[in-house]
Amino acid sequence: VRGRTLARSFYRRDSRALAPALLNKVLVHEHPVDGRLAVRIVEVEAYAGSRDPASHAYRGETPRNRTMFGPPGHLYVYFTYGMHFCMNVVGEEAGSVRGDASAVLLRAGAPLVGMDAMRARRAAARRDRDLASGPGRLAEALGIARAHDGLDLTRGPVRLLDDGVAPPSRPGRSTRVGLRPGRGDTQRWRWWVPGDDNVSRAKPSGPG
DNA sequence: GGTGTGATCGTA
DNA sequence: ACGATCACACCA
């Protein structure tokens, strides 16, 4: 996989602008044991910091969400449901003086490099399209855990590349997955690459 | 293809 | 308690 590492300036924008721009970018982990692991990002969700009740940042800074309050272009990893890790790219809110704690949840990827290592990590996946089709699955396939929280995506062993594949001009779009109703989740802040098999199963009900 | 449920722990 | 989830059991 050849491509240019995305610069800091790419991330310095509102998460709702950053999220669709991340579609079709390449996420690479130079794993110390398994070597290079890479996927193409095919599904994302935006979280809008202090103005978004569904965001971990809504209630202010805690030790857990500290990375989201830092500079853009870093990786926020959190642990949930007692067993899964999820990966987020930290962005920055437009128009705020100090910046806000916005982030983009990486929900699914299409495996590109290191697929044998991913299959070994994700033994439960029967088909390759299940290797990284969900936020917990994506983190597990790439060997990402709490220790990777806070890494700089412009430098680290975990990087984001532009390999020349543009984001879709008409991405799929819906409300976010897994949020209970009545929590202000009427906004359509989930985007995906249309037709990609690796997009996680939960699809909008009925015609959008 | 779809729905229902248990697992398991950090945070509030 | 409950969650930005997953796998498996079942039904179709």
PDB file of C-alpha atoms (C1' of nucleotides) in Angstrom:
ATOM      1  CA  VAL A   1       0.000   0.000   0.000  1.00  0.00           C
ATOM      2  CA  ARG A   2       1.595   3.227  -1.165  1.00  0.00           C
ATOM      3  CA  GLY A   3       0.227   6.573  -0.047  1.00  0.00           C
ATOM      4  CA  ARG A   4       0.826   9.859   1.708  1.00  0.00           C
ATOM      5  CA  THR A   5       0.429  10.143   5.466  1.00  0.00           C
ATOM      6  CA  LEU A   6      -2.348  12.612   6.200  1.00  0.00           C
ATOM      7  CA  ALA A   7      -1.064  15.855   7.734  1.00  0.00           C
ATOM      8  CA  ARG A   8      -2.337  17.512  10.904  1.00  0.00           C
ATOM      9  CA  SER A   9      -4.270  20.092   8.893  1.00  0.00           C
ATOM     10  CA  PHE A  10      -6.483  17.318   7.477  1.00  0.00           C
ATOM     11  CA  TYR A  11      -7.932  16.633  10.923  1.00  0.00           C
ATOM     12  CA  ARG A  12      -8.390  20.223  12.073  1.00  0.00           C
ATOM     13  CA  ARG A  13     -12.117  20.548  11.320  1.00  0.00           C
ATOM     14  CA  ASP A  14     -15.550  19.717  12.633  1.00  0.00           C
ATOM     15  CA  SER A  15     -16.080  15.970  13.085  1.00  0.00           C
ATOM     16  CA  ARG A  16     -19.130  16.107  10.808  1.00  0.00           C
ATOM     17  CA  ALA A  17     -16.918  17.378   7.987  1.00  0.00           C
ATOM     18  CA  LEU A  18     -14.021  15.106   8.886  1.00  0.00           C
ATOM     19  CA  ALA A  19     -16.078  11.904   9.042  1.00  0.00           C
ATOM     20  CA  PRO A  20     -17.079  11.550   5.345  1.00  0.00           C
ATOM     21  CA  ALA A  21     -13.595  12.699   4.324  1.00  0.00           C
ATOM     22  CA  LEU A  22     -12.159   9.658   6.117  1.00  0.00           C
ATOM     23  CA  LEU A  23     -14.044   7.234   3.862  1.00  0.00           C
ATOM     24  CA  ASN A  24     -11.656   5.281   1.605  1.00  0.00           C
ATOM     25  CA  LYS A  25      -8.583   6.418   3.536  1.00  0.00           C
ATOM     26  CA  VAL A  26      -6.158   3.645   4.551  1.00  0.00           C
ATOM     27  CA  LEU A  27      -5.547   2.836   8.214  1.00  0.00           C
ATOM     28  CA  VAL A  28      -2.179   1.166   8.816  1.00  0.00           C
ATOM     29  CA  HIS A  29      -0.837  -0.473  11.957  1.00  0.00           C
ATOM     30  CA  GLU A  30       2.832  -1.457  11.929  1.00  0.00           C
ATOM     31  CA  HIS A  31       2.359  -4.279  14.395  1.00  0.00           C
ATOM     32  CA  PRO A  32       5.476  -5.305  16.359  1.00  0.00           C
ATOM     33  CA  VAL A  33       4.692  -9.025  15.945  1.00  0.00           C
ATOM     34  CA  ASP A  34       2.357  -9.369  12.967  1.00  0.00           C
ATOM     35  CA  GLY A  35       3.983  -6.771  10.730  1.00  0.00           C
ATOM     36  CA  ARG A  36       1.931  -4.436   8.610  1.00  0.00           C
ATOM     37  CA  LEU A  37      -1.846  -4.552   8.982  1.00  0.00           C
ATOM     38  CA  ALA A  38      -3.998  -2.265   6.831  1.00  0.00           C
ATOM     39  CA  VAL A  39      -7.666  -1.664   6.059  1.00  0.00           C
ATOM     40  CA  ARG A  40      -9.592   0.814   3.939  1.00  0.00           C
ATOM     41  CA  ILE A  41     -12.085   2.796   6.048  1.00  0.00           C
ATOM     42  CA  VAL A  42     -15.622   2.133   4.768  1.00  0.00           C
ATOM     43  CA  GLU A  43     -17.905   3.303   7.629  1.00  0.00           C
ATOM     44  CA  VAL A  44     -17.678   6.179  10.148  1.00  0.00           C
ATOM     45  CA  GLU A  45     -19.763   8.166  12.637  1.00  0.00           C
ATOM     46  CA  ALA A  46     -19.289  11.752  13.864  1.00  0.00           C
ATOM     47  CA  TYR A  47     -19.580  12.774  17.527  1.00  0.00           C
ATOM     48  CA  ALA A  48     -19.879  16.483  18.241  1.00  0.00           C
ATOM     49  CA  GLY A  49     -18.335  16.947  21.679  1.00  0.00           C
ATOM     50  CA  SER A  50     -20.037  19.138  24.251  1.00  0.00           C
ATOM     51  CA  ARG A  51     -23.112  19.707  22.075  1.00  0.00           C
ATOM     52  CA  ASP A  52     -23.793  16.005  21.500  1.00  0.00           C
ATOM     53  CA  PRO A  53     -25.430  13.990  24.318  1.00  0.00           C
ATOM     54  CA  ALA A  54     -24.218  10.764  22.691  1.00  0.00           C
ATOM     55  CA  SER A  55     -20.565  11.833  22.818  1.00  0.00           C
ATOM     56  CA  HIS A  56     -18.284  10.622  25.588  1.00  0.00           C
ATOM     57  CA  ALA A  57     -17.148  14.248  25.802  1.00  0.00           C
ATOM     58  CA  TYR A  58     -20.640  15.603  26.567  1.00  0.00           C
ATOM     59  CA  ARG A  59     -20.150  15.560  30.344  1.00  0.00           C
ATOM     60  CA  GLY A  60     -16.701  17.067  30.244  1.00  0.00           C
ATOM     61  CA  GLU A  61     -13.188  15.739  30.536  1.00  0.00           C
ATOM     62  CA  THR A  62     -12.425  12.570  32.515  1.00  0.00           C
ATOM     63  CA  PRO A  63      -9.327  10.358  32.560  1.00  0.00           C
ATOM     64  CA  ARG A  64     -11.023   8.064  30.061  1.00  0.00           C
ATOM     65  CA  ASN A  65     -11.854  10.638  27.385  1.00  0.00           C
ATOM     66  CA  ARG A  66      -8.827  12.886  27.881  1.00  0.00           C
ATOM     67  CA  THR A  67      -7.476  12.239  24.357  1.00  0.00           C
ATOM     68  CA  MET A  68     -10.577  13.780  22.788  1.00  0.00           C
ATOM     69  CA  PHE A  69      -9.761  17.069  24.506  1.00  0.00           C
ATOM     70  CA  GLY A  70      -6.283  17.128  22.988  1.00  0.00           C
ATOM     71  CA  PRO A  71      -5.018  18.123  19.530  1.00  0.00           C
ATOM     72  CA  PRO A  72      -6.549  16.801  16.296  1.00  0.00           C
ATOM     73  CA  GLY A  73      -5.131  13.818  14.468  1.00  0.00           C
ATOM     74  CA  HIS A  74      -4.740  11.585  17.522  1.00  0.00           C
ATOM     75  CA  LEU A  75      -6.313   8.187  18.193  1.00  0.00           C
ATOM     76  CA  TYR A  76      -8.944   7.921  20.953  1.00  0.00           C
ATOM     77  CA  VAL A  77      -9.419   4.294  22.035  1.00  0.00           C
ATOM     78  CA  TYR A  78     -12.052   3.346  24.602  1.00  0.00           C
ATOM     79  CA  PHE A  79     -13.234   0.120  26.180  1.00  0.00           C
ATOM     80  CA  THR A  80     -16.925  -0.769  26.192  1.00  0.00           C
ATOM     81  CA  TYR A  81     -19.405  -3.527  27.084  1.00  0.00           C
ATOM     82  CA  GLY A  82     -16.756  -5.083  29.268  1.00  0.00           C
ATOM     83  CA  MET A  83     -14.948  -6.610  26.290  1.00  0.00           C
ATOM     84  CA  HIS A  84     -14.550  -4.423  23.195  1.00  0.00           C
ATOM     85  CA  PHE A  85     -12.245  -1.615  22.155  1.00  0.00           C
ATOM     86  CA  CYS A  86     -13.336   1.076  19.718  1.00  0.00           C
ATOM     87  CA  MET A  87     -11.195   3.509  17.711  1.00  0.00           C
ATOM     88  CA  ASN A  88     -11.856   7.200  17.096  1.00  0.00           C
ATOM     89  CA  VAL A  89     -10.027   9.925  15.179  1.00  0.00           C
ATOM     90  CA  VAL A  90      -9.878  13.214  17.076  1.00  0.00           C
ATOM     91  CA  GLY A  91     -10.962  16.285  15.113  1.00  0.00           C
ATOM     92  CA  GLU A  92     -11.631  19.854  16.076  1.00  0.00           C
ATOM     93  CA  GLU A  93     -14.837  21.841  16.129  1.00  0.00           C
ATOM     94  CA  ALA A  94     -15.089  24.688  13.651  1.00  0.00           C
ATOM     95  CA  GLY A  95     -15.588  28.146  15.096  1.00  0.00           C
ATOM     96  CA  SER A  96     -14.690  27.429  18.698  1.00  0.00           C
ATOM     97  CA  VAL A  97     -11.831  29.320  20.271  1.00  0.00           C
ATOM     98  CA  ARG A  98     -10.178  26.514  22.207  1.00  0.00           C
ATOM     99  CA  GLY A  99     -11.432  23.710  20.025  1.00  0.00           C
ATOM    100  CA  ASP A 100     -13.993  21.206  21.227  1.00  0.00           C
ATOM    101  CA  ALA A 101     -13.751  17.492  21.940  1.00  0.00           C
ATOM    102  CA  SER A 102     -15.036  16.127  18.661  1.00  0.00           C
ATOM    103  CA  ALA A 103     -14.244  12.695  17.296  1.00  0.00           C
ATOM    104  CA  VAL A 104     -15.046  10.276  14.497  1.00  0.00           C
ATOM    105  CA  LEU A 105     -15.786   6.639  15.377  1.00  0.00           C
ATOM    106  CA  LEU A 106     -14.242   4.198  12.888  1.00  0.00           C
ATOM    107  CA  ARG A 107     -16.966   1.585  12.429  1.00  0.00           C
ATOM    108  CA  ALA A 108     -15.712  -0.701   9.661  1.00  0.00           C
ATOM    109  CA  GLY A 109     -12.833  -1.391   7.295  1.00  0.00           C
ATOM    110  CA  ALA A 110     -12.094  -3.457   4.199  1.00  0.00           C
ATOM    111  CA  PRO A 111      -9.004  -5.608   4.915  1.00  0.00           C
ATOM    112  CA  LEU A 112      -6.071  -4.834   2.576  1.00  0.00           C
ATOM    113  CA  VAL A 113      -2.806  -6.089   4.112  1.00  0.00           C
ATOM    114  CA  GLY A 114      -2.042  -8.728   6.739  1.00  0.00           C
ATOM    115  CA  MET A 115      -5.225 -10.676   6.239  1.00  0.00           C
ATOM    116  CA  ASP A 116      -3.758 -13.913   7.609  1.00  0.00           C
ATOM    117  CA  ALA A 117      -2.913 -12.169  10.884  1.00  0.00           C
ATOM    118  CA  MET A 118      -6.396 -10.648  10.971  1.00  0.00           C
ATOM    119  CA  ARG A 119      -7.987 -14.062  10.452  1.00  0.00           C
ATOM    120  CA  ALA A 120      -5.908 -15.429  13.330  1.00  0.00           C
ATOM    121  CA  ARG A 121      -7.000 -12.609  15.648  1.00  0.00           C
ATOM    122  CA  ARG A 122     -10.608 -12.817  14.547  1.00  0.00           C
ATOM    123  CA  ALA A 123     -11.038 -16.581  14.616  1.00  0.00           C
ATOM    124  CA  ALA A 124     -14.795 -16.181  15.054  1.00  0.00           C
ATOM    125  CA  ALA A 125     -15.137 -14.479  11.676  1.00  0.00           C
ATOM    126  CA  ARG A 126     -16.398 -17.027   9.174  1.00  0.00           C
ATOM    127  CA  ARG A 127     -15.980 -14.794   6.155  1.00  0.00           C
ATOM    128  CA  ASP A 128     -13.369 -12.153   5.377  1.00  0.00           C
ATOM    129  CA  ARG A 129     -16.045  -9.479   5.249  1.00  0.00           C
ATOM    130  CA  ASP A 130     -16.651 -10.107   8.966  1.00  0.00           C
ATOM    131  CA  LEU A 131     -13.018  -9.418   9.905  1.00  0.00           C
ATOM    132  CA  ALA A 132     -13.482  -5.684  10.475  1.00  0.00           C
ATOM    133  CA  SER A 133     -17.212  -5.038   9.927  1.00  0.00           C
ATOM    134  CA  GLY A 134     -17.957  -3.276  13.210  1.00  0.00           C
ATOM    135  CA  PRO A 135     -16.059  -1.002  15.603  1.00  0.00           C
ATOM    136  CA  GLY A 136     -15.069  -3.762  18.033  1.00  0.00           C
ATOM    137  CA  ARG A 137     -14.157  -6.093  15.190  1.00  0.00           C
ATOM    138  CA  LEU A 138     -12.039  -3.423  13.501  1.00  0.00           C
ATOM    139  CA  ALA A 139      -9.989  -2.806  16.650  1.00  0.00           C
ATOM    140  CA  GLU A 140      -9.524  -6.524  17.227  1.00  0.00           C
ATOM    141  CA  ALA A 141      -8.491  -7.212  13.617  1.00  0.00           C
ATOM    142  CA  LEU A 142      -5.830  -4.501  13.806  1.00  0.00           C
ATOM    143  CA  GLY A 143      -4.601  -5.450  17.281  1.00  0.00           C
ATOM    144  CA  ILE A 144      -5.617  -2.100  18.790  1.00  0.00           C
ATOM    145  CA  ALA A 145      -6.232  -1.829  22.551  1.00  0.00           C
ATOM    146  CA  ARG A 146      -6.042   0.649  25.400  1.00  0.00           C
ATOM    147  CA  ALA A 147      -2.278   1.063  25.071  1.00  0.00           C
ATOM    148  CA  HIS A 148      -2.855   2.748  21.687  1.00  0.00           C
ATOM    149  CA  ASP A 149      -5.056   5.485  23.143  1.00  0.00           C
ATOM    150  CA  GLY A 150      -3.519   8.889  22.451  1.00  0.00           C
ATOM    151  CA  LEU A 151      -1.193   7.867  19.601  1.00  0.00           C
ATOM    152  CA  ASP A 152      -0.443  10.521  16.985  1.00  0.00           C
ATOM    153  CA  LEU A 153      -1.849   9.343  13.645  1.00  0.00           C
ATOM    154  CA  THR A 154       0.591  11.548  11.726  1.00  0.00           C
ATOM    155  CA  ARG A 155       3.621   9.732  13.177  1.00  0.00           C
ATOM    156  CA  GLY A 156       2.877   6.621  15.121  1.00  0.00           C
ATOM    157  CA  PRO A 157       2.886   2.923  14.507  1.00  0.00           C
ATOM    158  CA  VAL A 158      -0.762   3.655  13.651  1.00  0.00           C
ATOM    159  CA  ARG A 159      -1.174   6.009  10.678  1.00  0.00           C
ATOM    160  CA  LEU A 160      -3.757   7.151   8.177  1.00  0.00           C
ATOM    161  CA  LEU A 161      -2.818   7.307   4.499  1.00  0.00           C
ATOM    162  CA  ASP A 162      -4.316   8.798   1.357  1.00  0.00           C
ATOM    163  CA  ASP A 163      -3.545   6.330  -1.433  1.00  0.00           C
ATOM    164  CA  GLY A 164      -5.392   8.291  -4.093  1.00  0.00           C
ATOM    165  CA  VAL A 165      -8.820   6.706  -3.720  1.00  0.00           C
ATOM    166  CA  ALA A 166     -11.281   9.562  -3.228  1.00  0.00           C
ATOM    167  CA  PRO A 167     -14.208   9.409  -0.805  1.00  0.00           C
ATOM    168  CA  PRO A 168     -17.474   8.429  -2.526  1.00  0.00           C
ATOM    169  CA  SER A 169     -19.227  11.402  -4.087  1.00  0.00           C
ATOM    170  CA  ARG A 170     -22.566  10.075  -2.798  1.00  0.00           C
ATOM    171  CA  PRO A 171     -21.813   8.203   0.459  1.00  0.00           C
ATOM    172  CA  GLY A 172     -24.497   6.176   2.212  1.00  0.00           C
ATOM    173  CA  ARG A 173     -25.889   8.136   5.148  1.00  0.00           C
ATOM    174  CA  SER A 174     -28.087   7.404   8.182  1.00  0.00           C
ATOM    175  CA  THR A 175     -28.543   8.055  11.879  1.00  0.00           C
ATOM    176  CA  ARG A 176     -25.936   6.549  14.181  1.00  0.00           C
ATOM    177  CA  VAL A 177     -25.980   2.933  15.339  1.00  0.00           C
ATOM    178  CA  GLY A 178     -26.627   1.757  18.879  1.00  0.00           C
ATOM    179  CA  LEU A 179     -28.006   4.941  20.390  1.00  0.00           C
ATOM    180  CA  ARG A 180     -31.260   4.683  22.226  1.00  0.00           C
ATOM    181  CA  PRO A 181     -34.024   6.946  20.923  1.00  0.00           C
ATOM    182  CA  GLY A 182     -34.845  10.147  22.747  1.00  0.00           C
ATOM    183  CA  ARG A 183     -31.192  11.036  23.109  1.00  0.00           C
ATOM    184  CA  GLY A 184     -31.124  13.669  20.420  1.00  0.00           C
ATOM    185  CA  ASP A 185     -29.916  11.236  17.818  1.00  0.00           C
ATOM    186  CA  THR A 186     -32.100  12.446  14.950  1.00  0.00           C
ATOM    187  CA  GLN A 187     -29.055  13.707  13.026  1.00  0.00           C
ATOM    188  CA  ARG A 188     -27.682  11.587  10.204  1.00  0.00           C
ATOM    189  CA  TRP A 189     -24.065  11.478  11.339  1.00  0.00           C
ATOM    190  CA  ARG A 190     -23.169   8.018  10.015  1.00  0.00           C
ATOM    191  CA  TRP A 191     -21.596   7.626   6.568  1.00  0.00           C
ATOM    192  CA  TRP A 192     -20.436   4.585   4.579  1.00  0.00           C
ATOM    193  CA  VAL A 193     -19.065   3.509   1.198  1.00  0.00           C
ATOM    194  CA  PRO A 194     -22.120   2.389  -0.813  1.00  0.00           C
ATOM    195  CA  GLY A 195     -22.136  -1.251  -1.799  1.00  0.00           C
ATOM    196  CA  ASP A 196     -19.118  -2.270   0.278  1.00  0.00           C
ATOM    197  CA  ASP A 197     -19.581  -5.713   1.877  1.00  0.00           C
ATOM    198  CA  ASN A 198     -17.593  -4.742   4.967  1.00  0.00           C
ATOM    199  CA  VAL A 199     -20.049  -2.089   6.155  1.00  0.00           C
ATOM    200  CA  SER A 200     -21.547  -3.252   9.449  1.00  0.00           C
ATOM    201  CA  ARG A 201     -24.954  -4.882   9.249  1.00  0.00           C
ATOM    202  CA  ALA A 202     -27.151  -2.306  10.945  1.00  0.00           C
ATOM    203  CA  LYS A 203     -28.773  -0.428   8.100  1.00  0.00           C
ATOM    204  CA  PRO A 204     -31.422   2.287   8.233  1.00  0.00           C
ATOM    205  CA  SER A 205     -34.939   0.867   8.415  1.00  0.00           C
ATOM    206  CA  GLY A 206     -37.083   1.765   5.472  1.00  0.00           C
ATOM    207  CA  PRO A 207     -36.299   4.120   2.614  1.00  0.00           C
ATOM    208  CA  GLY A 208     -34.005   6.983   3.530  1.00  0.00           C
TER     209      GLY A 208
ATOM    210  C1'  DG B   1     -32.259 -13.087   5.721  1.00  0.00           C
ATOM    211  C1'  DG B   2     -33.990 -11.780  10.558  1.00  0.00           C
ATOM    212  C1'  DT B   3     -34.570 -11.351  15.929  1.00  0.00           C
ATOM    213  C1'  DG B   4     -33.326 -12.221  20.910  1.00  0.00           C
ATOM    214  C1'  DT B   5     -30.018 -12.734  24.639  1.00  0.00           C
ATOM    215  C1'  DG B   6     -25.801 -13.470  27.552  1.00  0.00           C
ATOM    216  C1'  DA B   7     -21.109 -11.999  28.295  1.00  0.00           C
ATOM    217  C1'  DT B   8     -18.392  -8.612  31.308  1.00  0.00           C
ATOM    218  C1'  DC B   9     -16.357  -4.043  33.327  1.00  0.00           C
ATOM    219  C1'  DG B  10     -15.497   1.137  33.419  1.00  0.00           C
ATOM    220  C1'  DT B  11     -17.990   5.002  34.464  1.00  0.00           C
ATOM    221  C1'  DA B  12     -21.669   7.604  36.427  1.00  0.00           C
TER     222       DA B  12
ATOM    223  C1'  DA C   1     -27.430   0.286  36.373  1.00  0.00           C
ATOM    224  C1'  DC C   2     -26.147   0.598  31.546  1.00  0.00           C
ATOM    225  C1'  DG C   3     -23.408   1.243  27.377  1.00  0.00           C
ATOM    226  C1'  DA C   4     -20.705   4.464  20.380  1.00  0.00           C
ATOM    227  C1'  DT C   5     -20.874  -4.404  20.927  1.00  0.00           C
ATOM    228  C1'  DC C   6     -20.317  -9.165  19.498  1.00  0.00           C
ATOM    229  C1'  DA C   7     -21.297 -14.075  18.835  1.00  0.00           C
ATOM    230  C1'  DC C   8     -24.380 -17.522  18.907  1.00  0.00           C
ATOM    231  C1'  DA C   9     -28.880 -19.691  18.965  1.00  0.00           C
ATOM    232  C1'  DC C  10     -32.746 -19.955  16.869  1.00  0.00           C
ATOM    233  C1'  DC C  11     -36.476 -19.027  13.157  1.00  0.00           C
ATOM    234  C1'  DA C  12     -37.397 -18.232   8.318  1.00  0.00           C
TER     235       DA C  12
END
